[in-house]
PDB file of N, CA and C in Angstrom:
ATOM      1  N   UNK A 286      79.127 -30.366 -30.864  1.00  0.00           N
ATOM      2  CA  UNK A 286      78.914 -29.112 -31.040  1.00  0.00           C
ATOM      3  C   UNK A 286      77.226 -29.192 -31.711  1.00  0.00           C
ATOM      4  N   UNK A 287      76.748 -27.897 -30.656  1.00  0.00           N
ATOM      5  CA  UNK A 287      75.046 -27.808 -30.572  1.00  0.00           C
ATOM      6  C   UNK A 287      75.543 -27.110 -31.875  1.00  0.00           C
ATOM      7  N   UNK A 288      74.092 -27.572 -32.451  1.00  0.00           N
ATOM      8  CA  UNK A 288      73.524 -26.352 -33.322  1.00  0.00           C
ATOM      9  C   UNK A 288      72.447 -25.314 -33.031  1.00  0.00           C
ATOM     10  N   UNK A 289      71.982 -24.821 -33.413  1.00  0.00           N
ATOM     11  CA  UNK A 289      70.890 -23.272 -32.846  1.00  0.00           C
ATOM     12  C   UNK A 289      69.669 -24.120 -33.733  1.00  0.00           C
ATOM     13  N   UNK A 290      68.747 -24.141 -33.108  1.00  0.00           N
ATOM     14  CA  UNK A 290      67.788 -23.905 -34.280  1.00  0.00           C
ATOM     15  C   UNK A 290      66.579 -22.613 -34.397  1.00  0.00           C
ATOM     16  N   UNK A 291      66.648 -22.564 -35.802  1.00  0.00           N
ATOM     17  CA  UNK A 291      66.029 -21.513 -36.803  1.00  0.00           C
ATOM     18  C   UNK A 291      64.547 -21.268 -36.111  1.00  0.00           C
ATOM     19  N   UNK A 292      64.165 -20.180 -35.429  1.00  0.00           N
ATOM     20  CA  UNK A 292      63.113 -20.328 -35.224  1.00  0.00           C
ATOM     21  C   UNK A 292      61.935 -19.828 -36.809  1.00  0.00           C
ATOM     22  N   UNK A 293      60.815 -20.126 -37.285  1.00  0.00           N
ATOM     23  CA  UNK A 293      60.252 -19.935 -38.028  1.00  0.00           C
ATOM     24  C   UNK A 293      59.125 -18.962 -37.743  1.00  0.00           C
ATOM     25  N   UNK A 294      58.737 -18.194 -38.700  1.00  0.00           N
ATOM     26  CA  UNK A 294      57.232 -17.369 -37.929  1.00  0.00           C
ATOM     27  C   UNK A 294      56.073 -17.816 -39.672  1.00  0.00           C
ATOM     28  N   UNK A 295      55.246 -17.653 -39.158  1.00  0.00           N
ATOM     29  CA  UNK A 295      53.697 -17.249 -40.670  1.00  0.00           C
ATOM     30  C   UNK A 295      54.071 -16.209 -40.819  1.00  0.00           C
ATOM     31  N   UNK A 296      53.562 -15.930 -42.090  1.00  0.00           N
ATOM     32  CA  UNK A 296      53.056 -14.831 -42.734  1.00  0.00           C
ATOM     33  C   UNK A 296      52.318 -14.075 -41.662  1.00  0.00           C
ATOM     34  N   UNK A 297      51.502 -14.602 -41.269  1.00  0.00           N
ATOM     35  CA  UNK A 297      50.028 -13.820 -40.039  1.00  0.00           C
ATOM     36  C   UNK A 297      51.215 -13.800 -38.703  1.00  0.00           C
ATOM     37  N   UNK A 298      51.838 -14.110 -38.050  1.00  0.00           N
ATOM     38  CA  UNK A 298      52.540 -14.232 -37.192  1.00  0.00           C
ATOM     39  C   UNK A 298      53.189 -12.791 -37.853  1.00  0.00           C
ATOM     40  N   UNK A 299      54.360 -12.556 -38.692  1.00  0.00           N
ATOM     41  CA  UNK A 299      54.560 -11.456 -39.076  1.00  0.00           C
ATOM     42  C   UNK A 299      54.030 -10.593 -39.289  1.00  0.00           C
ATOM     43  N   UNK A 300      52.775 -10.505 -40.268  1.00  0.00           N
ATOM     44  CA  UNK A 300      52.011  -9.396 -40.075  1.00  0.00           C
ATOM     45  C   UNK A 300      51.823  -8.728 -38.611  1.00  0.00           C
ATOM     46  N   UNK A 301      51.216  -9.690 -37.520  1.00  0.00           N
ATOM     47  CA  UNK A 301      50.964  -9.053 -36.536  1.00  0.00           C
ATOM     48  C   UNK A 301      51.977  -8.496 -36.012  1.00  0.00           C
ATOM     49  N   UNK A 302      53.058  -8.928 -35.802  1.00  0.00           N
ATOM     50  CA  UNK A 302      54.205  -8.641 -35.343  1.00  0.00           C
ATOM     51  C   UNK A 302      54.111  -7.117 -35.837  1.00  0.00           C
ATOM     52  N   UNK A 303      54.589  -7.035 -36.893  1.00  0.00           N
ATOM     53  CA  UNK A 303      54.844  -5.501 -37.729  1.00  0.00           C
ATOM     54  C   UNK A 303      53.750  -4.775 -38.058  1.00  0.00           C
ATOM     55  N   UNK A 304      52.650  -5.137 -38.005  1.00  0.00           N
ATOM     56  CA  UNK A 304      52.035  -4.487 -39.733  1.00  0.00           C
ATOM     57  C   UNK A 304      50.905  -4.218 -38.392  1.00  0.00           C
ATOM     58  N   UNK A 305      50.602  -5.190 -36.999  1.00  0.00           N
ATOM     59  CA  UNK A 305      49.548  -4.699 -36.161  1.00  0.00           C
ATOM     60  C   UNK A 305      48.830  -5.891 -36.297  1.00  0.00           C
ATOM     61  N   UNK A 306      48.252  -6.358 -35.558  1.00  0.00           N
ATOM     62  CA  UNK A 306      47.017  -7.448 -35.506  1.00  0.00           C
ATOM     63  C   UNK A 306      45.601  -7.856 -36.330  1.00  0.00           C
ATOM     64  N   UNK A 307      44.814  -8.247 -36.136  1.00  0.00           N
ATOM     65  CA  UNK A 307      43.632  -8.132 -37.241  1.00  0.00           C
ATOM     66  C   UNK A 307      42.732  -6.707 -36.587  1.00  0.00           C
ATOM     67  N   UNK A 308      42.442  -6.676 -37.345  1.00  0.00           N
ATOM     68  CA  UNK A 308      40.947  -4.787 -36.698  1.00  0.00           C
ATOM     69  C   UNK A 308      41.578  -3.884 -36.207  1.00  0.00           C
ATOM     70  N   UNK A 309      42.952  -4.297 -36.165  1.00  0.00           N
ATOM     71  CA  UNK A 309      43.880  -2.788 -35.887  1.00  0.00           C
ATOM     72  C   UNK A 309      43.547  -1.503 -36.803  1.00  0.00           C
ATOM     73  N   UNK A 310      43.754  -0.656 -37.103  1.00  0.00           N
ATOM     74  CA  UNK A 310      44.095   0.960 -37.984  1.00  0.00           C
ATOM     75  C   UNK A 310      44.618   0.590 -39.099  1.00  0.00           C
ATOM     76  N   UNK A 311      46.217  -0.006 -38.565  1.00  0.00           N
ATOM     77  CA  UNK A 311      47.365   0.181 -39.452  1.00  0.00           C
ATOM     78  C   UNK A 311      46.693  -1.225 -40.236  1.00  0.00           C
ATOM     79  N   UNK A 312      46.462  -2.245 -39.157  1.00  0.00           N
ATOM     80  CA  UNK A 312      46.349  -3.757 -40.482  1.00  0.00           C
ATOM     81  C   UNK A 312      45.091  -3.042 -41.124  1.00  0.00           C
ATOM     82  N   UNK A 313      43.940  -2.910 -41.147  1.00  0.00           N
ATOM     83  CA  UNK A 313      43.182  -2.734 -41.823  1.00  0.00           C
ATOM     84  C   UNK A 313      43.706  -1.998 -43.258  1.00  0.00           C
ATOM     85  N   UNK A 314      44.231  -1.276 -43.172  1.00  0.00           N
ATOM     86  CA  UNK A 314      44.697   0.266 -44.046  1.00  0.00           C
ATOM     87  C   UNK A 314      46.057  -1.035 -44.649  1.00  0.00           C
ATOM     88  N   UNK A 315      46.848  -1.408 -44.173  1.00  0.00           N
ATOM     89  CA  UNK A 315      47.763  -2.448 -44.869  1.00  0.00           C
ATOM     90  C   UNK A 315      46.638  -3.408 -46.049  1.00  0.00           C
ATOM     91  N   UNK A 316      45.657  -4.101 -45.604  1.00  0.00           N
ATOM     92  CA  UNK A 316      45.067  -5.471 -45.994  1.00  0.00           C
ATOM     93  C   UNK A 316      43.881  -4.594 -47.279  1.00  0.00           C
ATOM     94  N   UNK A 317      43.722  -3.185 -47.110  1.00  0.00           N
ATOM     95  CA  UNK A 317      43.004  -2.418 -48.499  1.00  0.00           C
ATOM     96  C   UNK A 317      43.750  -1.977 -49.305  1.00  0.00           C
ATOM     97  N   UNK A 318      45.048  -1.407 -48.959  1.00  0.00           N
ATOM     98  CA  UNK A 318      45.966  -0.959 -49.847  1.00  0.00           C
ATOM     99  C   UNK A 318      46.405  -2.279 -50.970  1.00  0.00           C
ATOM    100  N   UNK A 319      46.725  -3.642 -50.264  1.00  0.00           N
ATOM    101  CA  UNK A 319      46.921  -5.024 -50.908  1.00  0.00           C
ATOM    102  C   UNK A 319      45.628  -5.639 -51.790  1.00  0.00           C
ATOM    103  N   UNK A 320      44.517  -4.992 -51.252  1.00  0.00           N
ATOM    104  CA  UNK A 320      43.335  -5.600 -52.207  1.00  0.00           C
ATOM    105  C   UNK A 320      43.467  -4.715 -53.548  1.00  0.00           C
ATOM    106  N   UNK A 321      44.127  -3.171 -53.264  1.00  0.00           N
ATOM    107  CA  UNK A 321      43.335  -2.240 -54.171  1.00  0.00           C
ATOM    108  C   UNK A 321      44.835  -2.429 -55.194  1.00  0.00           C
ATOM    109  N   UNK A 322      45.443  -3.098 -54.806  1.00  0.00           N
ATOM    110  CA  UNK A 322      46.898  -3.617 -55.585  1.00  0.00           C
ATOM    111  C   UNK A 322      46.507  -4.320 -56.527  1.00  0.00           C
ATOM    112  N   UNK A 323      45.930  -5.410 -55.756  1.00  0.00           N
ATOM    113  CA  UNK A 323      45.364  -6.809 -56.822  1.00  0.00           C
ATOM    114  C   UNK A 323      44.270  -6.329 -57.391  1.00  0.00           C
ATOM    115  N   UNK A 324      44.048  -5.924 -57.406  1.00  0.00           N
ATOM    116  CA  UNK A 324      42.396  -5.184 -58.681  1.00  0.00           C
ATOM    117  C   UNK A 324      43.433  -4.318 -59.460  1.00  0.00           C
ATOM    118  N   UNK A 325      44.143  -2.879 -59.564  1.00  0.00           N
ATOM    119  CA  UNK A 325      45.325  -2.441 -60.501  1.00  0.00           C
ATOM    120  C   UNK A 325      45.719  -3.350 -61.335  1.00  0.00           C
ATOM    121  N   UNK A 326      45.860  -5.042 -60.691  1.00  0.00           N
ATOM    122  CA  UNK A 326      46.984  -5.799 -61.386  1.00  0.00           C
ATOM    123  C   UNK A 326      45.909  -6.599 -62.333  1.00  0.00           C
ATOM    124  N   UNK A 327      44.564  -6.689 -61.774  1.00  0.00           N
ATOM    125  CA  UNK A 327      43.556  -7.646 -62.442  1.00  0.00           C
ATOM    126  C   UNK A 327      42.720  -6.598 -63.492  1.00  0.00           C
ATOM    127  N   UNK A 328      43.038  -5.539 -63.688  1.00  0.00           N
ATOM    128  CA  UNK A 328      42.860  -4.138 -64.626  1.00  0.00           C
ATOM    129  C   UNK A 328      43.882  -4.432 -65.732  1.00  0.00           C
ATOM    130  N   UNK A 329      45.153  -4.880 -65.260  1.00  0.00           N
ATOM    131  CA  UNK A 329      46.081  -4.442 -66.133  1.00  0.00           C
ATOM    132  C   UNK A 329      46.313  -5.672 -67.052  1.00  0.00           C
ATOM    133  N   UNK A 330      45.971  -6.899 -66.078  1.00  0.00           N
ATOM    134  CA  UNK A 330      45.844  -7.526 -66.581  1.00  0.00           C
ATOM    135  C   UNK A 330      44.684  -8.104 -68.163  1.00  0.00           C
ATOM    136  N   UNK A 331      43.678  -7.751 -67.710  1.00  0.00           N
ATOM    137  CA  UNK A 331      42.301  -8.292 -68.734  1.00  0.00           C
ATOM    138  C   UNK A 331      42.355  -7.235 -69.402  1.00  0.00           C
ATOM    139  N   UNK A 332      43.097  -5.503 -69.644  1.00  0.00           N
ATOM    140  CA  UNK A 332      43.201  -5.223 -70.210  1.00  0.00           C
ATOM    141  C   UNK A 332      44.355  -5.507 -71.371  1.00  0.00           C
ATOM    142  N   UNK A 333      45.690  -6.489 -71.254  1.00  0.00           N
ATOM    143  CA  UNK A 333      46.432  -6.897 -71.872  1.00  0.00           C
ATOM    144  C   UNK A 333      45.965  -7.733 -72.808  1.00  0.00           C
ATOM    145  N   UNK A 334      45.045  -8.832 -72.337  1.00  0.00           N
ATOM    146  CA  UNK A 334      44.494 -10.452 -72.857  1.00  0.00           C
ATOM    147  C   UNK A 334      43.301  -9.351 -73.446  1.00  0.00           C
ATOM    148  N   UNK A 335      43.020  -8.665 -73.645  1.00  0.00           N
ATOM    149  CA  UNK A 335      42.511  -7.721 -74.649  1.00  0.00           C
ATOM    150  C   UNK A 335      42.873  -7.269 -76.106  1.00  0.00           C
ATOM    151  N   UNK A 336      44.510  -7.249 -75.683  1.00  0.00           N
ATOM    152  CA  UNK A 336      45.390  -6.377 -76.667  1.00  0.00           C
ATOM    153  C   UNK A 336      44.620  -5.174 -77.392  1.00  0.00           C
ATOM    154  N   UNK A 337      44.473  -4.601 -75.370  1.00  0.00           N
ATOM    155  CA  UNK A 337      44.388  -2.936 -75.514  1.00  0.00           C
ATOM    156  C   UNK A 337      45.420  -1.803 -74.853  1.00  0.00           C
ATOM    157  N   UNK A 338      45.915  -0.974 -75.843  1.00  0.00           N
ATOM    158  CA  UNK A 338      46.710  -0.410 -74.329  1.00  0.00           C
ATOM    159  C   UNK A 338      45.676   0.466 -73.974  1.00  0.00           C
ATOM    160  N   UNK A 339      46.567   1.226 -72.823  1.00  0.00           N
ATOM    161  CA  UNK A 339      46.091   2.069 -71.668  1.00  0.00           C
ATOM    162  C   UNK A 339      45.057   3.331 -72.161  1.00  0.00           C
ATOM    163  N   UNK A 340      45.803   3.808 -73.337  1.00  0.00           N
ATOM    164  CA  UNK A 340      45.140   4.878 -74.745  1.00  0.00           C
ATOM    165  C   UNK A 340      43.689   4.669 -75.355  1.00  0.00           C
ATOM    166  N   UNK A 341      43.974   3.189 -75.707  1.00  0.00           N
ATOM    167  CA  UNK A 341      42.991   2.691 -76.351  1.00  0.00           C
ATOM    168  C   UNK A 341      41.399   2.348 -75.033  1.00  0.00           C
ATOM    169  N   UNK A 342      41.909   1.678 -73.770  1.00  0.00           N
ATOM    170  CA  UNK A 342      41.139   1.850 -72.688  1.00  0.00           C
ATOM    171  C   UNK A 342      40.183   2.900 -72.429  1.00  0.00           C
ATOM    172  N   UNK A 343      41.452   3.546 -72.109  1.00  0.00           N
ATOM    173  CA  UNK A 343      41.179   5.023 -71.974  1.00  0.00           C
ATOM    174  C   UNK A 343      40.029   5.583 -72.566  1.00  0.00           C
ATOM    175  N   UNK A 344      40.067   5.199 -73.807  1.00  0.00           N
ATOM    176  CA  UNK A 344      38.869   6.018 -74.884  1.00  0.00           C
ATOM    177  C   UNK A 344      37.623   5.266 -74.624  1.00  0.00           C
ATOM    178  N   UNK A 345      37.772   3.776 -74.518  1.00  0.00           N
ATOM    179  CA  UNK A 345      36.625   3.354 -74.294  1.00  0.00           C
ATOM    180  C   UNK A 345      35.954   3.524 -72.625  1.00  0.00           C
ATOM    181  N   UNK A 346      36.823   3.750 -72.233  1.00  0.00           N
ATOM    182  CA  UNK A 346      35.785   4.241 -70.434  1.00  0.00           C
ATOM    183  C   UNK A 346      35.346   5.881 -70.387  1.00  0.00           C
ATOM    184  N   UNK A 347      36.056   6.583 -71.283  1.00  0.00           N
ATOM    185  CA  UNK A 347      36.074   8.262 -71.209  1.00  0.00           C
ATOM    186  C   UNK A 347      37.004   8.962 -70.487  1.00  0.00           C
ATOM    187  N   UNK A 348      37.944   8.262 -70.215  1.00  0.00           N
ATOM    188  CA  UNK A 348      38.894   9.045 -69.483  1.00  0.00           C
ATOM    189  C   UNK A 348      40.186   9.131 -70.068  1.00  0.00           C
ATOM    190  N   UNK A 349      41.464   9.593 -69.594  1.00  0.00           N
ATOM    191  CA  UNK A 349      43.015   9.736 -69.792  1.00  0.00           C
ATOM    192  C   UNK A 349      43.545   8.520 -70.040  1.00  0.00           C
ATOM    193  N   UNK A 350      45.038   8.005 -70.403  1.00  0.00           N
ATOM    194  CA  UNK A 350      46.041   7.369 -70.610  1.00  0.00           C
ATOM    195  C   UNK A 350      46.189   6.998 -69.269  1.00  0.00           C
ATOM    196  N   UNK A 351      46.562   8.579 -68.740  1.00  0.00           N
ATOM    197  CA  UNK A 351      47.361   8.470 -67.279  1.00  0.00           C
ATOM    198  C   UNK A 351      46.191   7.966 -66.029  1.00  0.00           C
ATOM    199  N   UNK A 352      45.073   8.211 -66.417  1.00  0.00           N
ATOM    200  CA  UNK A 352      43.762   7.894 -65.099  1.00  0.00           C
ATOM    201  C   UNK A 352      44.262   6.614 -65.451  1.00  0.00           C
ATOM    202  N   UNK A 353      44.037   5.295 -66.779  1.00  0.00           N
ATOM    203  CA  UNK A 353      44.167   4.228 -66.113  1.00  0.00           C
ATOM    204  C   UNK A 353      46.119   3.526 -66.310  1.00  0.00           C
ATOM    205  N   UNK A 354      46.596   3.973 -66.339  1.00  0.00           N
ATOM    206  CA  UNK A 354      48.110   3.929 -65.785  1.00  0.00           C
ATOM    207  C   UNK A 354      48.355   3.978 -64.256  1.00  0.00           C
ATOM    208  N   UNK A 355      47.488   5.055 -63.712  1.00  0.00           N
ATOM    209  CA  UNK A 355      47.202   5.041 -62.304  1.00  0.00           C
ATOM    210  C   UNK A 355      46.212   4.027 -61.489  1.00  0.00           C
ATOM    211  N   UNK A 356      45.160   3.510 -62.362  1.00  0.00           N
ATOM    212  CA  UNK A 356      44.290   2.813 -61.965  1.00  0.00           C
ATOM    213  C   UNK A 356      45.210   1.461 -61.800  1.00  0.00           C
ATOM    214  N   UNK A 357      45.845   1.115 -62.567  1.00  0.00           N
ATOM    215  CA  UNK A 357      46.602  -0.211 -62.564  1.00  0.00           C
ATOM    216  C   UNK A 357      47.447  -0.235 -61.937  1.00  0.00           C
ATOM    217  N   UNK A 358      48.110   1.034 -61.653  1.00  0.00           N
ATOM    218  CA  UNK A 358      49.424   0.656 -60.382  1.00  0.00           C
ATOM    219  C   UNK A 358      48.276   0.897 -58.546  1.00  0.00           C
ATOM    220  N   UNK A 359      47.775   1.135 -58.831  1.00  0.00           N
ATOM    221  CA  UNK A 359      47.044   1.410 -57.525  1.00  0.00           C
ATOM    222  C   UNK A 359      45.658   1.827 -57.755  1.00  0.00           C
ATOM    223  N   UNK A 360      45.228   0.665 -57.224  1.00  0.00           N
ATOM    224  CA  UNK A 360      43.235   1.494 -57.674  1.00  0.00           C
ATOM    225  C   UNK A 360      42.624   2.280 -56.282  1.00  0.00           C
ATOM    226  N   UNK A 361      43.618   2.661 -55.681  1.00  0.00           N
ATOM    227  CA  UNK A 361      43.414   3.092 -54.525  1.00  0.00           C
ATOM    228  C   UNK A 361      42.269   4.883 -54.806  1.00  0.00           C
ATOM    229  N   UNK A 362      42.508   5.358 -55.478  1.00  0.00           N
ATOM    230  CA  UNK A 362      41.979   6.728 -56.258  1.00  0.00           C
ATOM    231  C   UNK A 362      40.702   6.502 -57.067  1.00  0.00           C
ATOM    232  N   UNK A 363      40.640   5.456 -57.253  1.00  0.00           N
ATOM    233  CA  UNK A 363      39.622   5.461 -58.410  1.00  0.00           C
ATOM    234  C   UNK A 363      37.911   4.900 -57.595  1.00  0.00           C
ATOM    235  N   UNK A 364      37.288   5.414 -57.985  1.00  0.00           N
ATOM    236  CA  UNK A 364      35.243   5.179 -57.905  1.00  0.00           C
ATOM    237  C   UNK A 364      35.190   4.189 -58.263  1.00  0.00           C
ATOM    238  N   UNK A 365      33.883   3.274 -56.941  1.00  0.00           N
ATOM    239  CA  UNK A 365      33.778   2.361 -57.546  1.00  0.00           C
ATOM    240  C   UNK A 365      32.453   1.861 -59.352  1.00  0.00           C
ATOM    241  N   UNK A 366      32.282   3.509 -59.339  1.00  0.00           N
ATOM    242  CA  UNK A 366      31.734   3.740 -60.797  1.00  0.00           C
ATOM    243  C   UNK A 366      32.986   3.478 -62.061  1.00  0.00           C
ATOM    244  N   UNK A 367      34.300   4.170 -61.567  1.00  0.00           N
ATOM    245  CA  UNK A 367      35.080   4.294 -62.798  1.00  0.00           C
ATOM    246  C   UNK A 367      35.342   2.486 -63.032  1.00  0.00           C
ATOM    247  N   UNK A 368      35.880   1.749 -61.972  1.00  0.00           N
ATOM    248  CA  UNK A 368      36.548   0.389 -61.721  1.00  0.00           C
ATOM    249  C   UNK A 368      35.260  -0.515 -62.385  1.00  0.00           C
ATOM    250  N   UNK A 369      34.083  -0.321 -61.975  1.00  0.00           N
ATOM    251  CA  UNK A 369      32.604  -1.145 -63.198  1.00  0.00           C
ATOM    252  C   UNK A 369      32.655  -0.447 -64.915  1.00  0.00           C
ATOM    253  N   UNK A 370      33.341   0.611 -65.006  1.00  0.00           N
ATOM    254  CA  UNK A 370      33.329   1.608 -66.240  1.00  0.00           C
ATOM    255  C   UNK A 370      34.255   0.369 -66.919  1.00  0.00           C
ATOM    256  N   UNK A 371      35.718   0.239 -66.226  1.00  0.00           N
ATOM    257  CA  UNK A 371      36.630  -0.482 -67.106  1.00  0.00           C
ATOM    258  C   UNK A 371      36.463  -2.008 -66.935  1.00  0.00           C
ATOM    259  N   UNK A 372      35.819  -2.632 -66.017  1.00  0.00           N
ATOM    260  CA  UNK A 372      35.624  -3.848 -66.627  1.00  0.00           C
ATOM    261  C   UNK A 372      34.561  -4.267 -67.910  1.00  0.00           C
ATOM    262  N   UNK A 373      33.331  -3.007 -67.558  1.00  0.00           N
ATOM    263  CA  UNK A 373      32.508  -3.650 -68.929  1.00  0.00           C
ATOM    264  C   UNK A 373      33.291  -2.728 -70.189  1.00  0.00           C
ATOM    265  N   UNK A 374      33.920  -2.244 -70.265  1.00  0.00           N
ATOM    266  CA  UNK A 374      34.614  -1.887 -71.306  1.00  0.00           C
ATOM    267  C   UNK A 374      35.453  -2.489 -72.095  1.00  0.00           C
ATOM    268  N   UNK A 375      36.322  -3.464 -70.988  1.00  0.00           N
ATOM    269  CA  UNK A 375      36.900  -4.751 -70.894  1.00  0.00           C
ATOM    270  C   UNK A 375      36.693  -5.806 -71.382  1.00  0.00           C
ATOM    271  N   UNK A 376      34.890  -5.606 -71.187  1.00  0.00           N
ATOM    272  CA  UNK A 376      34.002  -6.943 -70.967  1.00  0.00           C
ATOM    273  C   UNK A 376      34.154  -8.176 -70.441  1.00  0.00           C
ATOM    274  N   UNK A 377      34.454  -7.783 -69.305  1.00  0.00           N
ATOM    275  CA  UNK A 377      35.186  -8.611 -67.890  1.00  0.00           C
ATOM    276  C   UNK A 377      34.032  -8.870 -66.747  1.00  0.00           C
ATOM    277  N   UNK A 378      33.951 -10.096 -65.999  1.00  0.00           N
ATOM    278  CA  UNK A 378      32.642  -9.447 -65.325  1.00  0.00           C
ATOM    279  C   UNK A 378      33.364  -9.554 -64.198  1.00  0.00           C
ATOM    280  N   UNK A 379      32.678  -8.522 -63.038  1.00  0.00           N
ATOM    281  CA  UNK A 379      33.453  -8.250 -61.723  1.00  0.00           C
ATOM    282  C   UNK A 379      32.370  -8.668 -60.379  1.00  0.00           C
ATOM    283  N   UNK A 380      32.356  -9.675 -59.641  1.00  0.00           N
ATOM    284  CA  UNK A 380      31.716  -9.891 -58.272  1.00  0.00           C
ATOM    285  C   UNK A 380      32.662 -10.029 -57.350  1.00  0.00           C
ATOM    286  N   UNK A 381      31.307  -9.146 -56.667  1.00  0.00           N
ATOM    287  CA  UNK A 381      31.376  -8.260 -55.169  1.00  0.00           C
ATOM    288  C   UNK A 381      30.595  -9.316 -54.194  1.00  0.00           C
ATOM    289  N   UNK A 382      30.815  -9.858 -53.257  1.00  0.00           N
ATOM    290  CA  UNK A 382      30.596  -9.903 -52.148  1.00  0.00           C
ATOM    291  C   UNK A 382      30.945  -9.340 -50.801  1.00  0.00           C
ATOM    292  N   UNK A 383      29.580  -9.429 -49.885  1.00  0.00           N
ATOM    293  CA  UNK A 383      29.588  -9.094 -48.841  1.00  0.00           C
ATOM    294  C   UNK A 383      29.848  -9.721 -47.783  1.00  0.00           C
ATOM    295  N   UNK A 384      30.799 -10.072 -46.667  1.00  0.00           N
ATOM    296  CA  UNK A 384      30.276 -10.815 -45.852  1.00  0.00           C
ATOM    297  C   UNK A 384      30.019 -10.571 -44.169  1.00  0.00           C
ATOM    298  N   UNK A 385      28.961 -10.801 -43.553  1.00  0.00           N
ATOM    299  CA  UNK A 385      29.321 -10.063 -41.924  1.00  0.00           C
ATOM    300  C   UNK A 385      29.040 -11.677 -41.519  1.00  0.00           C
ATOM    301  N   UNK A 386      30.342 -11.349 -40.501  1.00  0.00           N
ATOM    302  CA  UNK A 386      30.608 -12.337 -39.973  1.00  0.00           C
ATOM    303  C   UNK A 386      30.748 -13.876 -41.051  1.00  0.00           C
ATOM    304  N   UNK A 387      30.330 -14.725 -40.672  1.00  0.00           N
ATOM    305  CA  UNK A 387      30.815 -16.491 -40.700  1.00  0.00           C
ATOM    306  C   UNK A 387      29.345 -16.267 -42.684  1.00  0.00           C
ATOM    307  N   UNK A 388      28.504 -14.763 -42.873  1.00  0.00           N
ATOM    308  CA  UNK A 388      27.299 -15.143 -44.062  1.00  0.00           C
ATOM    309  C   UNK A 388      27.811 -13.722 -45.023  1.00  0.00           C
ATOM    310  N   UNK A 389      27.401 -15.021 -46.176  1.00  0.00           N
ATOM    311  CA  UNK A 389      27.465 -13.609 -47.256  1.00  0.00           C
ATOM    312  C   UNK A 389      26.238 -13.140 -47.205  1.00  0.00           C
ATOM    313  N   UNK A 390      25.911 -11.746 -47.540  1.00  0.00           N
ATOM    314  CA  UNK A 390      24.850 -11.438 -48.099  1.00  0.00           C
ATOM    315  C   UNK A 390      24.045 -11.363 -49.720  1.00  0.00           C
ATOM    316  N   UNK A 391      23.083 -11.445 -49.478  1.00  0.00           N
ATOM    317  CA  UNK A 391      22.845 -12.146 -50.550  1.00  0.00           C
ATOM    318  C   UNK A 391      21.509 -10.851 -51.322  1.00  0.00           C
ATOM    319  N   UNK A 392      21.714 -10.110 -52.312  1.00  0.00           N
ATOM    320  CA  UNK A 392      20.985  -9.639 -52.694  1.00  0.00           C
ATOM    321  C   UNK A 392      19.562 -10.109 -53.096  1.00  0.00           C
ATOM    322  N   UNK A 393      17.933  -9.577 -52.451  1.00  0.00           N
ATOM    323  CA  UNK A 393      16.701 -10.287 -53.056  1.00  0.00           C
ATOM    324  C   UNK A 393      16.212  -9.334 -53.795  1.00  0.00           C
TER     325      UNK A 393
END
């Protein structure tokens, strides 16, 4: 009895097939959403490590608890200013890297 070999796919192959190739609008939107989700999770984790409630963090930043909750579930709607204020209130350092092709952009 012959056994069939199961075809396996890499994550990249699956994304290319089901979401779109790198550089397509759908793929770019997917990658952006994923990064914003990760950013929200980092904010939540930092807040919890500082033993702050969403309400307490909101007061430090000057926003309502609901906005902190929304930010933690997905940072999509947040401005960069709000994100920076949140990390400042958490006494957390945040770094941004800008990469053009193979080189990182450095501020001089």
